[in-house]
Coordinates of C-alpha atoms in Angstrom, one line a residue:
Chain A
M1 CA 0.0 0.0 0.0
A2 CA 2.7 2.4 1.1
T3 CA 4.7 2.0 -2.1
T4 CA 1.7 2.7 -4.4
T5 CA 0.6 5.8 -2.5
L6 CA 4.1 7.2 -2.4
A7 CA 4.5 7.0 -6.1
P8 CA 2.8 10.3 -7.1
T9 CA 5.1 12.4 -4.8
S10 CA 8.2 11.1 -6.6
A11 CA 6.7 11.9 -10.0
P12 CA 7.5 15.6 -10.1
A13 CA 11.1 14.8 -9.2
A14 CA 11.8 13.8 -12.7
R15 CA 10.5 17.1 -14.1
A16 CA 11.9 19.6 -11.6
P17 CA 15.2 18.7 -10.0
G18 CA 14.7 21.3 -7.3
F19 CA 11.8 19.5 -5.8
S20 CA 13.4 16.0 -5.6
R21 CA 13.5 15.5 -1.8
P22 CA 10.1 14.5 -0.4
T23 CA 9.1 16.9 2.3
V24 CA 7.9 15.9 5.8
T25 CA 4.4 17.1 5.0
A26 CA 4.4 14.9 1.8
V27 CA 5.4 11.8 3.7
L28 CA 2.8 12.6 6.4
T29 CA 0.1 13.2 3.9
W30 CA 0.6 10.0 2.0
T31 CA 1.0 8.0 5.3
V32 CA -2.4 9.3 6.4
A33 CA -3.9 8.5 2.9
G34 CA -2.4 5.1 3.0
L35 CA -3.9 4.4 6.5
F36 CA -7.3 5.7 5.4
A37 CA -7.3 3.5 2.3
A38 CA -6.1 0.5 4.4
V39 CA -8.9 0.9 6.9
L40 CA -11.5 1.5 4.2
L41 CA -10.4 -1.5 2.1
A42 CA -10.2 -3.7 5.3
V43 CA -13.8 -2.8 6.2
L44 CA -15.0 -3.7 2.7
I45 CA -12.9 -6.8 2.3
S46 CA -14.0 -8.1 5.7
V47 CA -17.6 -8.2 4.4
I48 CA -16.5 -10.3 1.4
V49 CA -14.4 -12.7 3.6
T50 CA -17.3 -13.0 6.1
A51 CA -19.6 -14.0 3.2
L52 CA -17.1 -16.8 2.3
S53 CA -16.5 -18.1 5.8
T54 CA -17.9 -21.2 7.5
S55 CA -17.2 -19.8 10.9
W56 CA -14.9 -17.0 12.2
G57 CA -13.8 -16.5 15.7
G58 CA -11.3 -14.1 17.1
T59 CA -8.6 -14.9 14.6
W60 CA -7.0 -13.1 11.6
L61 CA -8.9 -15.3 9.1
P62 CA -11.9 -17.6 9.2
S63 CA -11.3 -21.3 9.9
G64 CA -12.9 -22.5 6.7
Y65 CA -14.3 -21.2 3.4
T66 CA -17.6 -22.0 1.6
L67 CA -19.7 -20.7 -1.2
S68 CA -23.0 -21.9 0.3
W69 CA -23.9 -18.6 1.9
F70 CA -24.6 -17.1 -1.5
R71 CA -27.1 -19.8 -2.4
H72 CA -28.7 -19.4 1.0
A73 CA -28.9 -15.7 0.5
W74 CA -30.4 -16.1 -2.9
D75 CA -33.0 -18.5 -1.4
T76 CA -33.8 -16.1 1.5
P77 CA -37.4 -14.9 0.9
G78 CA -37.3 -11.3 -0.1
L79 CA -33.7 -11.0 -1.4
A80 CA -34.5 -11.7 -5.0
N81 CA -37.5 -9.5 -4.7
S82 CA -35.5 -6.6 -3.3
I83 CA -32.9 -7.0 -6.0
A84 CA -35.7 -6.7 -8.5
V85 CA -37.1 -3.7 -6.7
T86 CA -33.7 -2.1 -6.6
F87 CA -33.3 -2.4 -10.3
E88 CA -36.8 -1.2 -11.1
V89 CA -36.5 1.8 -8.9
A90 CA -33.0 2.7 -10.2
I91 CA -34.0 2.4 -13.9
A92 CA -37.3 4.3 -13.4
D93 CA -35.7 7.1 -11.4
V94 CA -32.7 7.6 -13.7
A95 CA -35.0 7.6 -16.8
I96 CA -37.4 10.1 -15.3
A97 CA -34.6 12.3 -13.9
L98 CA -32.9 12.4 -17.3
L99 CA -36.1 13.1 -19.3
V100 CA -37.1 15.9 -16.9
G101 CA -33.8 17.2 -15.8
V102 CA -31.8 17.5 -19.1
P103 CA -34.3 19.8 -20.8
A104 CA -34.5 21.9 -17.6
G105 CA -30.7 22.0 -17.3
Y106 CA -30.6 23.2 -20.9
V107 CA -33.0 26.1 -20.3
V108 CA -31.3 27.1 -17.1
A109 CA -27.9 27.1 -18.8
R110 CA -29.0 29.0 -21.9
K111 CA -31.5 31.5 -20.7
K112 CA -31.7 34.4 -18.3
F113 CA -35.2 34.7 -17.0
P114 CA -36.9 36.0 -13.8
G115 CA -36.8 33.3 -11.1
R116 CA -33.7 31.6 -12.5
N117 CA -31.7 32.0 -9.3
A118 CA -34.6 30.7 -7.2
I119 CA -34.7 27.6 -9.4
M120 CA -31.0 27.1 -9.0
L121 CA -31.3 27.5 -5.2
F122 CA -34.1 25.0 -5.0
A123 CA -32.2 22.6 -7.2
L124 CA -29.2 22.9 -4.9
L125 CA -31.0 22.4 -1.6
P126 CA -32.1 18.7 -2.0
V127 CA -28.5 17.9 -3.1
I128 CA -27.0 19.7 -0.1
L129 CA -29.4 18.8 2.7
P130 CA -29.1 15.2 3.9
P131 CA -32.1 13.0 3.1
L132 CA -33.2 12.7 6.7
T133 CA -34.2 16.4 6.9
Y134 CA -37.1 15.6 4.5
A135 CA -37.5 11.8 4.5
V136 CA -40.0 11.6 7.3
Q137 CA -42.2 14.4 6.0
L138 CA -42.2 13.0 2.5
A139 CA -43.1 9.5 3.9
A140 CA -45.9 11.0 5.9
L141 CA -47.2 12.7 2.8
M142 CA -47.0 9.5 0.7
Y143 CA -49.0 7.7 3.3
R144 CA -51.5 10.5 3.4
L145 CA -51.9 10.3 -0.3
G146 CA -52.6 6.6 0.1
I147 CA -49.5 5.4 -1.9
G148 CA -47.2 4.8 1.0
G149 CA -45.4 1.5 0.8
T150 CA -46.0 1.1 -3.0
L151 CA -43.3 0.9 -5.6
L152 CA -44.6 4.3 -7.0
S153 CA -43.9 6.0 -3.7
V154 CA -40.4 4.5 -3.6
V155 CA -39.7 5.8 -7.1
L156 CA -41.2 9.3 -6.4
V157 CA -39.3 9.7 -3.1
N158 CA -35.9 8.8 -4.7
L159 CA -36.5 11.2 -7.5
V160 CA -36.0 14.1 -5.0
P161 CA -32.2 14.1 -4.8
I162 CA -31.6 12.7 -8.3
L163 CA -33.4 15.2 -10.4
P164 CA -31.6 18.3 -9.1
L165 CA -28.3 16.4 -9.5
V166 CA -29.1 15.8 -13.2
I167 CA -29.9 19.5 -13.6
L168 CA -26.7 20.6 -11.9
I169 CA -24.6 18.2 -13.9
T170 CA -26.2 19.1 -17.3
V171 CA -25.8 22.9 -16.9
P172 CA -21.9 23.0 -17.4
F173 CA -22.1 20.6 -20.3
V174 CA -24.7 22.8 -22.1
E175 CA -22.5 25.8 -21.4
Q176 CA -19.7 24.1 -23.2
I177 CA -21.7 23.9 -26.5
S178 CA -21.4 27.1 -28.4
P179 CA -24.7 28.7 -29.3
D180 CA -23.3 29.2 -32.8
V181 CA -23.7 25.5 -33.4
E182 CA -27.4 25.8 -32.6
Q183 CA -27.8 28.8 -34.8
A184 CA -26.0 27.1 -37.7
A185 CA -28.4 24.2 -37.4
K186 CA -31.4 26.7 -37.5
V187 CA -29.9 28.5 -40.5
F188 CA -29.8 25.1 -42.3
G189 CA -33.5 24.6 -41.6
A190 CA -33.6 22.4 -38.5
D191 CA -36.8 22.8 -36.5
N192 CA -36.7 22.6 -32.7
L193 CA -37.3 18.9 -32.6
R194 CA -34.5 18.1 -35.0
L195 CA -32.3 20.7 -33.3
F196 CA -32.8 18.7 -30.1
T197 CA -32.4 15.2 -31.5
R198 CA -29.8 15.7 -34.1
V199 CA -27.6 18.4 -32.6
L200 CA -28.1 18.8 -28.9
V201 CA -28.5 15.2 -27.7
P202 CA -25.4 13.9 -29.6
L203 CA -23.3 16.8 -28.3
L204 CA -24.7 16.4 -24.8
T205 CA -24.2 12.6 -24.7
P206 CA -21.1 12.7 -22.3
G207 CA -23.1 14.9 -19.9
I208 CA -26.2 12.8 -20.1
V209 CA -24.2 9.6 -19.4
A210 CA -22.3 11.3 -16.5
A211 CA -25.5 12.5 -15.0
G212 CA -27.3 9.2 -15.5
V213 CA -24.6 7.1 -14.0
L214 CA -23.9 9.4 -11.1
S215 CA -27.5 9.4 -10.2
L216 CA -27.7 5.7 -10.7
V217 CA -25.0 5.2 -8.1
R218 CA -26.8 7.6 -5.8
V219 CA -30.2 5.7 -6.1
L220 CA -28.5 2.4 -5.5
G221 CA -27.0 3.5 -2.2
S222 CA -30.0 5.7 -1.1
F223 CA -31.1 4.4 2.2
E224 CA -33.0 6.9 4.4
L225 CA -35.6 8.0 1.8
T226 CA -36.5 4.4 0.9
F227 CA -36.4 3.2 4.4
F228 CA -39.2 5.4 5.7
V229 CA -41.6 4.9 2.8
S230 CA -41.1 1.3 1.6
G231 CA -43.4 -1.6 2.5
A232 CA -42.5 -5.2 3.0
T233 CA -42.5 -6.0 -0.7
T234 CA -41.0 -2.8 -1.9
Q235 CA -37.7 -2.8 0.0
T236 CA -34.5 -2.0 -1.9
L237 CA -31.4 -4.1 -1.2
V238 CA -29.9 -1.6 1.3
V239 CA -33.1 -1.5 3.3
T240 CA -33.2 -5.3 3.4
I241 CA -29.6 -5.4 4.5
F242 CA -30.2 -2.8 7.2
G243 CA -33.2 -4.8 8.5
A244 CA -31.1 -7.9 8.7
L245 CA -28.2 -6.0 10.5
S246 CA -30.3 -4.1 13.0
D247 CA -32.3 -7.2 14.1
P248 CA -30.4 -8.9 16.9
G249 CA -32.1 -12.2 16.3
G250 CA -31.7 -11.8 12.5
P251 CA -29.9 -14.0 10.1
P252 CA -26.3 -15.0 10.7
A253 CA -23.6 -12.4 9.8
A254 CA -22.3 -14.5 7.0
L255 CA -25.7 -14.7 5.3
T256 CA -26.2 -10.9 5.5
A257 CA -22.7 -10.5 4.2
A258 CA -23.5 -12.7 1.2
M259 CA -26.5 -10.4 0.5
T260 CA -24.2 -7.4 0.8
V261 CA -21.8 -9.0 -1.7
F262 CA -24.7 -9.0 -4.3
Y263 CA -25.2 -5.4 -3.6
M264 CA -21.5 -4.6 -3.8
A265 CA -21.3 -6.3 -7.2
I266 CA -24.2 -4.2 -8.5
A267 CA -22.9 -0.9 -7.1
L268 CA -19.3 -1.6 -8.2
L269 CA -20.5 -2.1 -11.7
G270 CA -22.2 1.2 -11.6
L271 CA -19.2 2.9 -10.2
V272 CA -16.7 1.5 -12.7
I273 CA -19.0 2.6 -15.6
S274 CA -19.4 6.0 -14.1
L275 CA -15.6 6.5 -13.8
R276 CA -15.2 5.5 -17.4
F277 CA -17.3 8.5 -18.4
A278 CA -17.1 11.2 -15.7
N279 CA -14.7 12.8 -13.4
P280 CA -16.7 13.2 -10.2
A281 CA -14.4 15.9 -8.8
H282 CA -15.2 18.1 -11.8
T283 CA -18.9 17.4 -11.9
L284 CA -19.3 17.9 -8.1
A285 CA -17.1 20.8 -7.4
Q286 CA -16.8 23.4 -10.2
P287 CA -19.7 23.3 -12.6
A288 CA -19.7 27.0 -13.4
R289 CA -16.0 27.1 -14.4
R290 CA -16.1 24.4 -17.0
T291 CA -16.7 26.7 -20.0
L292 CA -14.9 26.3 -23.3
Chain B
M1 CA -50.4 34.3 -24.8
T2 CA -52.4 36.2 -27.4
E3 CA -51.7 39.8 -28.4
P4 CA -53.6 42.2 -26.1
P5 CA -55.7 44.9 -27.6
A6 CA -53.6 48.0 -27.8
P7 CA -55.1 50.4 -25.3
E8 CA -53.0 53.5 -26.0
R9 CA -52.2 55.4 -29.1
I10 CA -48.5 54.8 -28.8
P11 CA -48.1 51.4 -30.5
R12 CA -46.7 48.9 -28.0
Q13 CA -44.8 45.8 -28.7
P14 CA -47.0 42.7 -28.4
L15 CA -46.9 41.2 -24.9
R16 CA -45.1 38.2 -26.3
H17 CA -42.2 40.3 -27.5
R18 CA -42.0 42.3 -24.3
L19 CA -41.8 39.0 -22.3
A20 CA -39.3 37.5 -24.7
E21 CA -37.1 40.5 -24.1
R22 CA -37.0 39.6 -20.4
G23 CA -36.3 36.0 -21.3
V24 CA -39.8 34.6 -21.0
D25 CA -40.8 32.5 -24.0
Y26 CA -42.1 29.0 -24.8
S27 CA -38.8 27.3 -24.1
L28 CA -39.5 27.9 -20.4
L29 CA -42.1 25.2 -20.7
L30 CA -39.3 22.7 -20.7
L31 CA -38.7 23.7 -17.1
V32 CA -42.3 23.0 -16.0
P33 CA -41.9 19.2 -15.2
A34 CA -38.8 19.8 -13.2
V35 CA -40.3 22.7 -11.3
V36 CA -43.4 20.5 -10.6
V37 CA -41.3 17.6 -9.3
I38 CA -39.1 19.8 -7.0
A39 CA -42.1 21.9 -5.8
G40 CA -44.3 18.9 -5.2
L41 CA -41.8 16.4 -3.7
F42 CA -39.4 18.7 -1.9
L43 CA -40.9 22.1 -1.1
Y44 CA -44.5 20.9 -0.4
P45 CA -43.4 18.1 1.9
F46 CA -41.4 20.6 3.9
L47 CA -44.4 22.8 4.4
Y48 CA -46.6 19.7 5.0
G49 CA -44.1 18.6 7.6
I50 CA -44.3 21.9 9.4
S51 CA -48.1 21.9 9.3
I52 CA -48.5 18.4 10.7
S53 CA -45.8 19.1 13.3
V54 CA -48.2 21.6 14.9
Q55 CA -51.2 19.2 14.8
P56 CA -49.9 16.8 17.5
Q57 CA -51.3 13.2 17.2
S58 CA -51.4 13.0 21.0
G59 CA -53.2 16.4 21.5
G60 CA -52.2 19.1 23.9
G61 CA -52.0 22.3 21.9
A62 CA -50.3 23.3 18.7
F63 CA -46.7 23.3 20.0
A64 CA -47.0 20.1 22.1
N65 CA -44.6 18.2 19.9
Y66 CA -42.0 20.9 20.2
T67 CA -42.5 21.3 24.0
N68 CA -42.3 17.5 24.4
F69 CA -39.0 17.5 22.6
F70 CA -37.4 20.5 24.3
T71 CA -38.6 19.8 27.8
D72 CA -37.3 16.2 27.8
P73 CA -33.6 16.5 28.7
Y74 CA -32.9 13.1 27.1
Q75 CA -34.4 14.1 23.8
A76 CA -33.2 17.7 23.7
G77 CA -29.7 16.5 24.7
A78 CA -29.6 14.9 21.3
I79 CA -28.8 18.3 19.8
V80 CA -25.6 18.6 21.9
K81 CA -24.7 15.0 21.1
T82 CA -25.2 15.6 17.4
L83 CA -23.0 18.7 17.5
R84 CA -20.3 16.8 19.5
L85 CA -20.3 14.3 16.7
A86 CA -20.7 16.4 13.6
L87 CA -18.2 19.2 14.3
P88 CA -15.2 16.9 15.0
V89 CA -16.2 14.6 12.1
A90 CA -16.2 17.6 9.7
L91 CA -13.0 19.0 11.2
V92 CA -11.1 15.7 11.0
S93 CA -12.5 15.0 7.4
V94 CA -11.4 18.4 6.1
G95 CA -8.1 18.3 8.1
L96 CA -7.2 14.9 6.6
A97 CA -8.6 15.4 3.1
A98 CA -7.2 18.9 2.5
P99 CA -3.5 18.1 2.3
L100 CA -4.2 15.1 0.2
A101 CA -6.5 17.0 -2.2
Y102 CA -3.9 19.7 -2.4
R103 CA -1.4 17.2 -3.6
C104 CA -3.9 15.5 -6.0
R105 CA -5.0 18.8 -7.6
R106 CA -3.1 18.1 -10.8
D107 CA -3.4 15.1 -13.0
F108 CA -1.0 12.3 -12.2
R109 CA -0.8 8.6 -13.1
G110 CA -2.6 7.2 -10.1
R111 CA -5.4 9.6 -10.2
K112 CA -8.1 7.2 -11.5
L113 CA -7.1 4.7 -8.8
V114 CA -7.3 7.3 -6.0
T115 CA -10.6 8.5 -7.3
L116 CA -11.9 4.9 -7.5
V117 CA -10.9 4.2 -3.8
V118 CA -12.4 7.4 -2.7
M119 CA -15.7 6.8 -4.6
L120 CA -16.1 3.3 -3.0
P121 CA -17.6 4.5 0.3
I122 CA -19.8 7.1 -1.5
T123 CA -21.2 4.3 -3.7
F124 CA -21.6 1.7 -1.1
G125 CA -23.1 3.9 1.5
S126 CA -22.9 4.0 5.3
I127 CA -24.7 0.7 5.8
L128 CA -21.9 -1.3 4.1
I129 CA -19.3 0.6 6.1
A130 CA -21.1 -0.1 9.3
Q131 CA -21.4 -3.8 8.4
G132 CA -17.7 -4.3 7.8
M133 CA -16.6 -2.3 10.9
P134 CA -17.1 -5.0 13.6
R135 CA -14.6 -7.3 12.0
V136 CA -12.0 -4.5 11.9
F137 CA -12.6 -2.6 15.1
S138 CA -14.2 -5.0 17.6
P139 CA -12.2 -6.4 20.5
Y140 CA -11.3 -9.5 18.4
G141 CA -11.0 -7.5 15.2
W142 CA -8.1 -6.9 12.9
V143 CA -7.0 -3.6 14.5
N144 CA -6.9 -5.1 18.0
L145 CA -5.1 -8.3 16.7
L146 CA -2.5 -5.9 15.2
F147 CA -2.2 -3.9 18.4
K148 CA -1.8 -7.2 20.4
A149 CA 0.9 -8.4 18.0
V150 CA 3.0 -5.2 18.4
G151 CA 2.3 -5.0 22.2
L152 CA -0.2 -2.1 22.3
P153 CA -3.1 -2.1 24.7
Q154 CA -6.6 -3.1 23.4
V155 CA -8.8 -0.3 22.2
N156 CA -12.6 -0.2 22.3
L157 CA -13.7 1.5 19.1
L158 CA -17.1 -0.1 18.5
Y159 CA -20.7 0.4 19.8
N160 CA -19.7 3.7 21.3
Y161 CA -19.0 7.3 20.2
W162 CA -15.9 6.2 18.4
G163 CA -17.7 3.6 16.3
T164 CA -20.0 6.2 14.8
F165 CA -17.2 8.7 14.6
I166 CA -15.1 6.4 12.5
A167 CA -18.0 5.4 10.3
A168 CA -18.9 9.1 9.7
V169 CA -15.3 10.0 8.8
L170 CA -15.1 7.1 6.4
T171 CA -18.2 8.3 4.6
A172 CA -17.6 12.1 4.9
L173 CA -13.9 12.2 4.0
P174 CA -14.2 11.0 0.4
L175 CA -16.9 13.6 -0.4
V176 CA -14.8 16.3 1.2
F177 CA -11.8 15.1 -0.8
L178 CA -13.6 15.2 -4.1
L179 CA -15.0 18.7 -3.4
L180 CA -11.5 20.0 -2.3
M181 CA -9.8 18.4 -5.3
G182 CA -12.1 20.5 -7.5
I183 CA -11.5 23.6 -5.5
F184 CA -7.7 23.3 -5.4
G185 CA -7.7 22.2 -9.1
G186 CA -9.7 25.3 -10.0
I187 CA -7.0 27.7 -8.9
D188 CA -5.1 28.7 -12.0
R189 CA -1.5 27.5 -12.2
S190 CA -0.4 30.8 -13.7
L191 CA -1.0 32.6 -10.4
E192 CA 1.4 30.1 -8.7
H193 CA 3.9 30.5 -11.5
A194 CA 3.7 34.3 -11.2
A195 CA 4.4 34.1 -7.5
A196 CA 7.3 31.7 -8.1
T197 CA 8.8 34.1 -10.7
L198 CA 8.6 36.8 -8.1
G199 CA 10.7 34.7 -5.8
A200 CA 8.1 33.0 -3.5
G201 CA 9.2 29.7 -2.2
R202 CA 6.9 26.7 -2.0
A203 CA 5.7 27.5 1.5
A204 CA 5.1 31.1 0.7
R205 CA 3.1 30.1 -2.4
F206 CA 0.9 27.9 -0.3
W207 CA 0.2 30.3 2.5
R208 CA 0.0 33.5 0.5
I209 CA -1.5 32.4 -2.8
I210 CA -3.3 29.0 -2.6
L211 CA -4.7 29.1 0.9
P212 CA -6.4 32.6 0.6
L213 CA -7.9 31.6 -2.8
A214 CA -9.1 28.2 -1.4
A215 CA -10.4 29.6 1.9
P216 CA -14.0 30.1 0.8
G217 CA -14.1 26.7 -0.7
L218 CA -12.6 25.1 2.4
L219 CA -15.2 26.8 4.6
T220 CA -18.1 25.7 2.4
T221 CA -16.8 22.2 2.3
F222 CA -16.4 22.2 6.1
M223 CA -20.0 23.3 6.5
L224 CA -21.3 20.8 4.0
A225 CA -19.5 18.0 5.8
C226 CA -20.9 19.3 9.1
V227 CA -24.5 19.3 7.7
E228 CA -24.0 15.8 6.2
A229 CA -22.7 14.5 9.5
F230 CA -25.6 16.2 11.3
A231 CA -28.1 13.7 9.8
I232 CA -26.0 10.6 10.4
F233 CA -28.4 7.8 10.9
P234 CA -27.6 4.1 10.1
S235 CA -24.2 4.1 11.6
A236 CA -25.4 5.7 14.8
I237 CA -27.6 2.6 15.2
L238 CA -25.4 -0.1 13.8
V239 CA -21.9 0.8 15.2
G240 CA -22.8 3.4 17.8
Q241 CA -24.6 3.4 21.1
P242 CA -28.0 4.8 20.0
D243 CA -29.5 5.0 23.5
N244 CA -26.7 6.9 25.0
Q245 CA -23.4 8.2 23.5
T246 CA -24.7 8.4 19.9
H247 CA -28.3 9.4 20.7
V248 CA -28.2 11.9 17.8
L249 CA -31.1 13.9 16.5
T250 CA -32.0 11.3 13.8
I251 CA -32.7 8.6 16.5
P252 CA -35.7 10.3 18.0
I253 CA -37.0 11.0 14.5
Y254 CA -36.7 7.3 13.6
Q255 CA -38.2 6.2 16.9
A256 CA -41.2 8.6 16.5
A257 CA -41.8 7.7 12.9
S258 CA -41.0 4.0 12.7
Q259 CA -41.7 2.7 16.2
N260 CA -44.5 5.0 17.5
S261 CA -46.0 5.8 14.0
D262 CA -46.2 9.4 15.3
Y263 CA -45.3 11.3 12.1
T264 CA -46.3 14.6 13.7
Q265 CA -43.7 14.3 16.5
A266 CA -41.1 13.0 13.9
S267 CA -41.8 16.0 11.7
A268 CA -41.4 18.4 14.6
I269 CA -37.9 17.0 15.3
A270 CA -37.0 16.9 11.6
V271 CA -38.0 20.6 11.5
V272 CA -35.6 21.3 14.4
L273 CA -32.9 19.4 12.6
T274 CA -33.5 21.4 9.4
V275 CA -33.5 24.7 11.1
I276 CA -30.1 23.9 12.7
E277 CA -28.7 22.8 9.4
L278 CA -30.0 25.9 7.6
L279 CA -28.4 28.0 10.4
I280 CA -25.0 26.3 9.7
L281 CA -25.3 26.9 6.0
G282 CA -26.4 30.5 6.6
L283 CA -23.4 31.0 8.8
A284 CA -21.2 29.6 6.0
V285 CA -22.7 32.1 3.5
L286 CA -22.2 34.9 6.0
V287 CA -18.6 34.2 6.8
R288 CA -17.8 33.5 3.1
G289 CA -18.9 37.0 2.2
R290 CA -16.1 38.3 4.4
L291 CA -13.4 36.3 2.6
F292 CA -11.7 36.9 -0.7
R293 CA -14.2 36.8 -3.5
G294 CA -12.2 37.6 -6.6
P295 CA -11.5 35.2 -9.5
A296 CA -9.4 32.2 -8.7
T297 CA -8.7 31.7 -12.4
G298 CA -6.2 33.9 -14.3
G299 CA -7.0 35.7 -17.5
K300 CA -6.9 33.5 -20.6
G301 CA -5.8 36.1 -23.1

């Protein structure tokens, strides 16, 4: 671990001979980074090892290994259902958020109109405020409307943080497209529909993919919002796992860990795809500065 | 939007044109679905929550839910416990992430890998972190086995304040790191180069150029981390001591809503939580206004 994390500090040495000696702060920084990464990976790996273990006492590694927990987990009533629910909710939410959010992001990026700042503020708030500030009220409202516990309510509730995220990610990508391109298309006779489908959507594809995958990752891990509104048959994977973990008489640790490995596989897939297309540091931190 | 009959002798532009001059035209219709969703599912529930919080399920006057909460020292003490958790978590996260983000502000070979590791906890969420922590931090876990091997005393880092603290830092630090990486990366290199040309050493460049430019971003990030840690929930239950040391504000919300099915009481506490969070964010905006607010990017031309 230490060798890989130390590598970047030695990189500038080749370019600038004056900076060759690693400073105390550099060593300290990378040691802390290495420790953090080690703890984080240990936490994640321990779940995988638990899922593979027959029994594990107070030793470094379990006494035996087995794959049977995965079959047990798959046969556990509710797990297959919650995987299905997770996918249904994720796909529905990402689709709705993109359909609604990308056009909205386009208008916000291109136009100055009264109320634009208010819209930006209210798009920012659900992203900034942690879900628990509004999860309970939203759940109460869903039950009041008579759709509490249904799949519809789970989809609606999870839309709240996703849609603003899509808008916020779309804006800088639209700003990168020169308005000249649109005007050229109009000069050549494109109507609004063709402008949108033939010019804007192809140019915006990287932004749409980035927004889609980042919100997919967020829906998959979203716990609080789903937790308060979901019913027995509409739990997503994280909610099922939380239920198993918080119940003292619940399933054995290895069985829960096996469920979690299913979840990790799904989430990791989303993460790897998202890093292929987007740099989260850019999309999260400095949307306004990414102009041409 | 039809043309209004011209009432005066001076010919006026049609309403449509006048509105278009101020930026109002048919393209704004594209905004309608998004506005409906945000208003209906975010703003309205907030107001709905406030309105049901003053209609207590158990009776006893409009503000019974609030007086119940504030007069019970155990419940109201949750505010202090939350602050005692959220502030150190935000401080430690920013303190650990800032030097690292500063070093990662430029592209380097391992950047994708670092980003991947950092994104793991964001993707997996606090539940997975809380699930893996016992094997690492419990009395028989890896950390204590390591401590025993090198002759250090056993540490108790689970099912108490420290369990939730570690879980919160593990989830907050990556987010802070990503935000700060963008903030440090957004500072134009030419400013640093100019300072170097004028004879500023590495330390001087950091303290006199980078830090003042990054200060507003650092402050905002600290406040965001603080707000995020304020509503910590699953790890307070799973690796904390929810009835005592980590009885944070979200626990009474959860108990009222899920265990007592009293959404009016739960909403009242959630309103208290929101007000405190908005105060923190407002403070950030206020202090930010007093810091440097010029461009952090140099001229391109």
